[in-house]
PDB file of C-alpha atoms in Angstrom:
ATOM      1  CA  UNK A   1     130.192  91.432  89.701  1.00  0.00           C
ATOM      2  CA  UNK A   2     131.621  94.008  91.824  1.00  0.00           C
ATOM      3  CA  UNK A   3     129.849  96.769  93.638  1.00  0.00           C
ATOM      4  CA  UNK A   4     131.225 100.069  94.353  1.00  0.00           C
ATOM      5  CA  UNK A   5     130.298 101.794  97.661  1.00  0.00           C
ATOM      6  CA  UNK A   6     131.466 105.330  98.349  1.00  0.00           C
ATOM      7  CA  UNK A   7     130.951 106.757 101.696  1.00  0.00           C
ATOM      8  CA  UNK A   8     131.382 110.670 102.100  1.00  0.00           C
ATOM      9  CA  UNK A   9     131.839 112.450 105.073  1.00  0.00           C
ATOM     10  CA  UNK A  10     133.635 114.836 106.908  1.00  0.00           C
ATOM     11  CA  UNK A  11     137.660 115.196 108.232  1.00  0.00           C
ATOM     12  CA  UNK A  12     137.716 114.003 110.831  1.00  0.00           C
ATOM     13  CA  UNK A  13     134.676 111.853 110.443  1.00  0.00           C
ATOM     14  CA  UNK A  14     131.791 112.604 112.717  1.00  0.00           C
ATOM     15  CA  UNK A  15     130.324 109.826 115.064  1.00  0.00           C
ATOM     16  CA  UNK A  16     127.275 109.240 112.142  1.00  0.00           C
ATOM     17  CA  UNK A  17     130.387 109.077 109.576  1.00  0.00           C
ATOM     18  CA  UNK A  18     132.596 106.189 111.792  1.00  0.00           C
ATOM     19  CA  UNK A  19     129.004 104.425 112.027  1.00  0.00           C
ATOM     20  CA  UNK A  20     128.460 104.455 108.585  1.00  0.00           C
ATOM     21  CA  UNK A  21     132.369 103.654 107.579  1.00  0.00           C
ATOM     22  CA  UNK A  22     131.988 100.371 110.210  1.00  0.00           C
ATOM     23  CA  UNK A  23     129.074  99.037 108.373  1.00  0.00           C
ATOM     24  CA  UNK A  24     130.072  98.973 104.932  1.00  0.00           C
ATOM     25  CA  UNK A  25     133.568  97.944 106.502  1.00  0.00           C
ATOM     26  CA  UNK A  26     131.665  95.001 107.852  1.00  0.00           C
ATOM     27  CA  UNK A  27     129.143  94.900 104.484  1.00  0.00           C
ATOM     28  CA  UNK A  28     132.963  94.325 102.526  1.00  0.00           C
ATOM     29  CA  UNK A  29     134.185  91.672 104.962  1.00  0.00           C
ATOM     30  CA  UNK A  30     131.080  89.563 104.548  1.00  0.00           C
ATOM     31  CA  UNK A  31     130.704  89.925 100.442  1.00  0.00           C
ATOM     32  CA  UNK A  32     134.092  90.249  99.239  1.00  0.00           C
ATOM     33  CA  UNK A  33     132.875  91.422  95.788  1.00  0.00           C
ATOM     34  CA  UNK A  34     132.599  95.191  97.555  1.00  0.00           C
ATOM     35  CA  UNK A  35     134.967  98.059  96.654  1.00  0.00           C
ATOM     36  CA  UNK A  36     135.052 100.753  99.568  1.00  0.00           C
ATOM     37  CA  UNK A  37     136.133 103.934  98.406  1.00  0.00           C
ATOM     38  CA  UNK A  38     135.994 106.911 101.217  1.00  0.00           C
ATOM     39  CA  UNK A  39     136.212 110.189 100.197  1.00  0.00           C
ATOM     40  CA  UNK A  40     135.327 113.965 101.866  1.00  0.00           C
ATOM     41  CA  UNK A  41     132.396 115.811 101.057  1.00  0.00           C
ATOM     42  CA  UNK A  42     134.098 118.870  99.758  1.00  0.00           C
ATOM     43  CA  UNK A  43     135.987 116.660  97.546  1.00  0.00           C
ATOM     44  CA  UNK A  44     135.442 116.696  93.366  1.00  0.00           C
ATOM     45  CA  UNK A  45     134.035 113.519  93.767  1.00  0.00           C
ATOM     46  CA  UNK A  46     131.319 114.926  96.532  1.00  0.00           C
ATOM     47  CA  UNK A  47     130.638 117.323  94.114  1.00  0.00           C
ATOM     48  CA  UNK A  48     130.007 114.942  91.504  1.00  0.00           C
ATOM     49  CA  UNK A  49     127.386 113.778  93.771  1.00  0.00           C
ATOM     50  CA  UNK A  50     126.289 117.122  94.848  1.00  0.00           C
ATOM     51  CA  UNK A  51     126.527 115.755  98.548  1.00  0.00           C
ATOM     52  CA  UNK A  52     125.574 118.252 100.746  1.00  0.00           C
ATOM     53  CA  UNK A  53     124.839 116.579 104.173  1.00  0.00           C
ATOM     54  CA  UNK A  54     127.346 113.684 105.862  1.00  0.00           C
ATOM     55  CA  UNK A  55     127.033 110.839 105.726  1.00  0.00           C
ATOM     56  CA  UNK A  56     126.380 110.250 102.055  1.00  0.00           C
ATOM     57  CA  UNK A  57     126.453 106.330 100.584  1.00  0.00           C
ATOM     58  CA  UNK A  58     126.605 106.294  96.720  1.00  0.00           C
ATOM     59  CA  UNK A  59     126.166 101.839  95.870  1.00  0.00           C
ATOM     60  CA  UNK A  60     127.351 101.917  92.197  1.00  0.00           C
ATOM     61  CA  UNK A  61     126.497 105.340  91.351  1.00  0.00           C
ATOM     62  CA  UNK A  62     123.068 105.301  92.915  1.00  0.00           C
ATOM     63  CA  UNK A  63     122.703 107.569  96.412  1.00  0.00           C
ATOM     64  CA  UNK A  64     121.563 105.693  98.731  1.00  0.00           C
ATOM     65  CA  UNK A  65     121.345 107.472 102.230  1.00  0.00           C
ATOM     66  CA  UNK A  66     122.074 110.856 103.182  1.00  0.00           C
ATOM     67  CA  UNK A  67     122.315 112.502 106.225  1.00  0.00           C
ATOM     68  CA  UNK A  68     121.724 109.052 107.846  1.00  0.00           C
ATOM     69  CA  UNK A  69     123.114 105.164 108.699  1.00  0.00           C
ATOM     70  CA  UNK A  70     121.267 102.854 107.369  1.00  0.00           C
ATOM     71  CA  UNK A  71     121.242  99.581 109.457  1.00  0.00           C
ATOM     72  CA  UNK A  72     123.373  96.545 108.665  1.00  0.00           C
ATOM     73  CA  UNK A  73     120.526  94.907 107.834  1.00  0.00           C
ATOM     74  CA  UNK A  74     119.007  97.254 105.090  1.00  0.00           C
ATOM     75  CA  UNK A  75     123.133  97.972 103.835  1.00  0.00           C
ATOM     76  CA  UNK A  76     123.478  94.320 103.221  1.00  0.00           C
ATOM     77  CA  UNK A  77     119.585  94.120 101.551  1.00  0.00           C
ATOM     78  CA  UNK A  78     120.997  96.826  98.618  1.00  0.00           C
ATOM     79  CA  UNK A  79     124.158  95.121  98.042  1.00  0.00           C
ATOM     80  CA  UNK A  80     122.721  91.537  98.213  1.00  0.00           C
ATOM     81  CA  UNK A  81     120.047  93.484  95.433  1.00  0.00           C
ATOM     82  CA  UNK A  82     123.071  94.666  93.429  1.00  0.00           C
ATOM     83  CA  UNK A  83     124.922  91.463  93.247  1.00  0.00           C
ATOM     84  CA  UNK A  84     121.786  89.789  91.400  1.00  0.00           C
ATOM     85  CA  UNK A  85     121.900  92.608  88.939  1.00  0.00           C
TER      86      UNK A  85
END
């Protein structure tokens, strides 16, 4: 199973953007099942989304922090969760 994680945020990235991209960069070295796809907020995809504040993770289609960094420890809980599904 793979899982999808799609961090949006702004160009250049903003110091809670970099945060967020060096978790799930670490999240994707330790389960190597994980897709990273980055992508701006004003992109189609953002709109997609309807992101509106940056950072915004989307974990196989499902949002999953916005406006925030969730720690490693709860980043690795939701992919750990979407692994068993």
């Amino acid at each position: 199973m793979e899982v999808v994680v799609k961090i949006f945020g702004t160009t250049p990235p903003c110091q809670k953007c970099k945060l967020a991209e060096k978790i799930v960069d670490r999240m994707a070295k330790k389960f190597k099942s994980i897709k990273v796809e980055r992508f701006d907020a004003l992109s189609e995809e953002g709109d997609k989304y309807g992101v509106m504040v940056t950072p915004t993770i989307v974990v196989n289609d499902k949002i999953i922090a916005t406006g925030k960094v969730p720690s490693e420890e709860k980043m690795e809980e939701i992919i750990k969760k979407e692994l068993e599904e």
